Coordinates of C-alpha atoms in Angstrom, one line a residue:
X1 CA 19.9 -120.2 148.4
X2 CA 19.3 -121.3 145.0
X3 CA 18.8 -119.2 141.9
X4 CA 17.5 -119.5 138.3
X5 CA 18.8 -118.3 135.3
X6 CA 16.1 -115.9 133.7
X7 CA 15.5 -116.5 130.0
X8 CA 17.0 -114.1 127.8
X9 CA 15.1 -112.5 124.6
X10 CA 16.8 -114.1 121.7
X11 CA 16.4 -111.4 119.5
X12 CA 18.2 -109.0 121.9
X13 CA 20.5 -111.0 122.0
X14 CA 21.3 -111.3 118.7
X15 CA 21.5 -107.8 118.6
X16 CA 23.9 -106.7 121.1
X17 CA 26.0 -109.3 119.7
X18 CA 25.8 -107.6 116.6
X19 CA 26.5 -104.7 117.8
X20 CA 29.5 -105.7 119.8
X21 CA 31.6 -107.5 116.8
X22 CA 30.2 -105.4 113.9
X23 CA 31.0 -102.5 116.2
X24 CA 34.4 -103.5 116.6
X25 CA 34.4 -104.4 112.7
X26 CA 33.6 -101.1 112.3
X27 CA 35.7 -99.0 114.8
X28 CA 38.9 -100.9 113.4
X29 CA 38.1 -99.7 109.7
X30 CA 37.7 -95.6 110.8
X31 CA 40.9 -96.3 112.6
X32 CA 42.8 -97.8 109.7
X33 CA 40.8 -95.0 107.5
X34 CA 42.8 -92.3 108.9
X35 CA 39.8 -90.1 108.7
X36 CA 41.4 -87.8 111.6
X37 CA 43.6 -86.8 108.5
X38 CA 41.6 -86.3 106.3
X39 CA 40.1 -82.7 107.3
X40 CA 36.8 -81.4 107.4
X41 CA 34.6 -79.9 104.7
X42 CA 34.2 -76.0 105.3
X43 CA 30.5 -75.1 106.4
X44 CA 29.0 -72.1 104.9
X45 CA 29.0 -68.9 107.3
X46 CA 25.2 -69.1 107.5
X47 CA 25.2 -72.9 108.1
X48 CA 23.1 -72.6 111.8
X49 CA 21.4 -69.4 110.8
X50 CA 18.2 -71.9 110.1
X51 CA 17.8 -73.5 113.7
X52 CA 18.6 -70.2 115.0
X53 CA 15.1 -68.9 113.2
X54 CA 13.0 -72.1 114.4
X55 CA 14.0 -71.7 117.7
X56 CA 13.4 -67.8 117.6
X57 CA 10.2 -68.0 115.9
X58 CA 9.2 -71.0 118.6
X59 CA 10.4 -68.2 121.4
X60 CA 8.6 -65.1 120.0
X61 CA 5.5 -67.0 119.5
X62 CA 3.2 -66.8 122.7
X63 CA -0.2 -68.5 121.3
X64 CA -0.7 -71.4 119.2
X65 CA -1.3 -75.3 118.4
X66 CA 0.0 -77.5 121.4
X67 CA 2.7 -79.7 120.4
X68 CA 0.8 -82.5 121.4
X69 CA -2.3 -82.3 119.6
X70 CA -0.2 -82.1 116.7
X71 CA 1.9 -85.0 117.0
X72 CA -1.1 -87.4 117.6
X73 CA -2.8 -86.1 114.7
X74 CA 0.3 -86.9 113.0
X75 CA 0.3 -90.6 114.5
X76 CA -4.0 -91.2 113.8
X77 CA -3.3 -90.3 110.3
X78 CA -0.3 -92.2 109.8
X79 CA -2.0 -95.0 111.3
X80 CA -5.3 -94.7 109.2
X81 CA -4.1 -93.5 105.9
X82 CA -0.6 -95.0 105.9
X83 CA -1.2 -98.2 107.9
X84 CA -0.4 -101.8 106.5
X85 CA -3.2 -102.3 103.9
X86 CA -3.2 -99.2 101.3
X87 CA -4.5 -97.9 98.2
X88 CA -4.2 -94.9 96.1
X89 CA -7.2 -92.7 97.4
X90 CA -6.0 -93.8 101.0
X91 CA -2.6 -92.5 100.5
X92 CA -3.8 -89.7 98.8
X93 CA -5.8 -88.8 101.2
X94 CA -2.8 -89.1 103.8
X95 CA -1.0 -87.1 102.1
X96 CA -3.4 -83.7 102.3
X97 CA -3.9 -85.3 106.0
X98 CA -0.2 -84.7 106.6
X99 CA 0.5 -81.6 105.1
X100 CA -2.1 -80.0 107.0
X101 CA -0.7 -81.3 109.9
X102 CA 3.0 -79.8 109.0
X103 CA 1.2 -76.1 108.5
X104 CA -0.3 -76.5 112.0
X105 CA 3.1 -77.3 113.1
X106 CA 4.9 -74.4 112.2
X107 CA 2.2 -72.2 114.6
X108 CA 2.9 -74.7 117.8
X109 CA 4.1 -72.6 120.9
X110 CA 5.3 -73.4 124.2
X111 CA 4.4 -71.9 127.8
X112 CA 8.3 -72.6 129.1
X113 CA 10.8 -70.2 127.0
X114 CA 13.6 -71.1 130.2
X115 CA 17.1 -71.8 128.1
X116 CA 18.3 -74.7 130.6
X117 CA 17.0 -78.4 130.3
X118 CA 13.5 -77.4 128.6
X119 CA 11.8 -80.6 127.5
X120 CA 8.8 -78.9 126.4
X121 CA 11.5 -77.1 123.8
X122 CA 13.1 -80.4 123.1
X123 CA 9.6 -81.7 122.0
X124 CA 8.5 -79.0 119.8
X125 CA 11.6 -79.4 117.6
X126 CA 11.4 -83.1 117.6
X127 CA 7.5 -82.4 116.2
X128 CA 9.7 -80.9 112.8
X129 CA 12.1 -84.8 112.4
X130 CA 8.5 -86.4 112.8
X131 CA 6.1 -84.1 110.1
X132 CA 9.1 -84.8 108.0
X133 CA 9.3 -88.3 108.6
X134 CA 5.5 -88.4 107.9
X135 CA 5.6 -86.7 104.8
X136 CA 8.7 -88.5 103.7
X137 CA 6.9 -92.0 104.4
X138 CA 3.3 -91.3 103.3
X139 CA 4.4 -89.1 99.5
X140 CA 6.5 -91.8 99.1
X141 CA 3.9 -94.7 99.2
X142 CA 1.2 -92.7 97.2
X143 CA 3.9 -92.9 94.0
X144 CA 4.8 -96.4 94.7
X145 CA 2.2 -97.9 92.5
X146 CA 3.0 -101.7 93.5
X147 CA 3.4 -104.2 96.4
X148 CA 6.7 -104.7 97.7
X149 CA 7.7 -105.6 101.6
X150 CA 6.1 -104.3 104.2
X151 CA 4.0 -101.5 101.2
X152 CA 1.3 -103.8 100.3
X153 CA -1.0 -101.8 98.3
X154 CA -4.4 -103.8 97.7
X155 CA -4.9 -101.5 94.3
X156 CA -1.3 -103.1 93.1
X157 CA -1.1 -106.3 95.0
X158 CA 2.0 -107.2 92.5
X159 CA 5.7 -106.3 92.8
X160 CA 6.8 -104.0 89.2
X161 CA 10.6 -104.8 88.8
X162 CA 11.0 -102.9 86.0
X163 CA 9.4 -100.0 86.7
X164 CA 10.6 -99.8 90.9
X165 CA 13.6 -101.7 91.5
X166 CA 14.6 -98.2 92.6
X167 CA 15.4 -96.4 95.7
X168 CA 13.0 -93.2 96.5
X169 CA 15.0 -90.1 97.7
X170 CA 12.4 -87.7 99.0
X171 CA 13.1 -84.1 99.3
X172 CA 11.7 -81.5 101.8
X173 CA 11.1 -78.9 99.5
X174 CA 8.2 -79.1 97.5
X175 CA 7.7 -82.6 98.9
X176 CA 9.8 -83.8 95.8
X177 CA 11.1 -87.4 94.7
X178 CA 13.9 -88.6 92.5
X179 CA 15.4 -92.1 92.4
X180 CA 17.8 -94.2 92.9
X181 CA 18.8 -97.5 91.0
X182 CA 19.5 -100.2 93.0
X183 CA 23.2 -101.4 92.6
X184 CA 23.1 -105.1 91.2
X185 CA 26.9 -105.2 90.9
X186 CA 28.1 -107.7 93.5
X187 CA 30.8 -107.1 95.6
X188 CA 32.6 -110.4 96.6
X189 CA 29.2 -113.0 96.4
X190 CA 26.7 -113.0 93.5
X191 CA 23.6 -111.5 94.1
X192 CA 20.3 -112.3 95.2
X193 CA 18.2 -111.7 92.0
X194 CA 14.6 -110.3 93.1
X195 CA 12.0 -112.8 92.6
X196 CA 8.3 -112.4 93.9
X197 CA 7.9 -114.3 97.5
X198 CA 6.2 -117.3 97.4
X199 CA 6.1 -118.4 101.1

């Protein structure tokens, strides 16, 4: 009986080999860290009072949005007002898209309350991570007045160094931004100064 090697996918590949020596890389430094010594930080009292209350209110709440009519709204308007090609009034308008969508998610409810392997539960908080990864994405983009990687805006086609070579930090409340310079300061090579792609 003969048998033929199957082709692997190269870019798997390449992956779990990362993985497997920059995993290593990086086990060896926590152990040489000592960071078992080092203690923890003391949590306030109240620290889980907060996902105690979503999961209450998602309990005592018999009627309401279905969790998955949310969560594709949140993908179509992602995908329409958020999507590879932008501009302003695009973005802007994903933005109102998305924060209607996060009010309609704080009324979804669930038919199964049962306390033991409860997917349906599961799903419902995962719809909080993904409005806030929405929001975080698209009220980031609609400041972003410039082209840079994958935000291609076709209202600012260039790249701004000097007004965002800067990291955005977005903040749940009040959907609020601050920012970030980006560290220039080499470590042990020189770096790579930014320059507009030309390819």
């Amino acid at each position: 009986m003969r048998f033929r090697a199957r082709p692997r996918n190269r870019l798997g590949t390449n992956s779990l080999l990362d993985l497997v020596v920059f995993g290593r890389a990086a086990g060896n430094h926590i152990v040489e860290q000592g960071f078992q010594k080092q203690g923890h930080r003391t949590f306030p009292a109240d620290s889980g009072d907060g996902t105690l209350g979503r999961l209450a209110a998602l309990d005592a709440r018999d009627k309401g949005e279905r969790v998955q009519d949310v969560a594709n709204g949140i993908r179509k308007a992602m995908q329409a007002h958020c999507g590879v090609f932008r501009t302003g009034a695009l973005l802007d308008e994903g933005v109102s898209r998305i924060n209607e969508l996060a009010e309609r998610s704080q009324q979804v409810a669930i038919a199964d309350k049962s306390k033991v392997f409860n997917t349906a539960r599961i799903e419902a908080m995962e719809l909080d991570n993904l409005v806030e990864t929405a929001r975080a994405t698209v009220v980031s983009a609609a400041a972003r007045t410039e082209s840079r990687g994958a935000h291609a805006r076709d209202d600012f086609p260039e790249r701004d160094d000097g007004q965002w070579l800067r990291h955005t930090l977005f903040y749940s409340e009040g959907s609020r931004l601050e920012y970030k310079p980006v560290n220039m300061k080499p470590l042990t090579v020189p770096t790579f100064e930014p320059k507009k792609r030309t390819f």
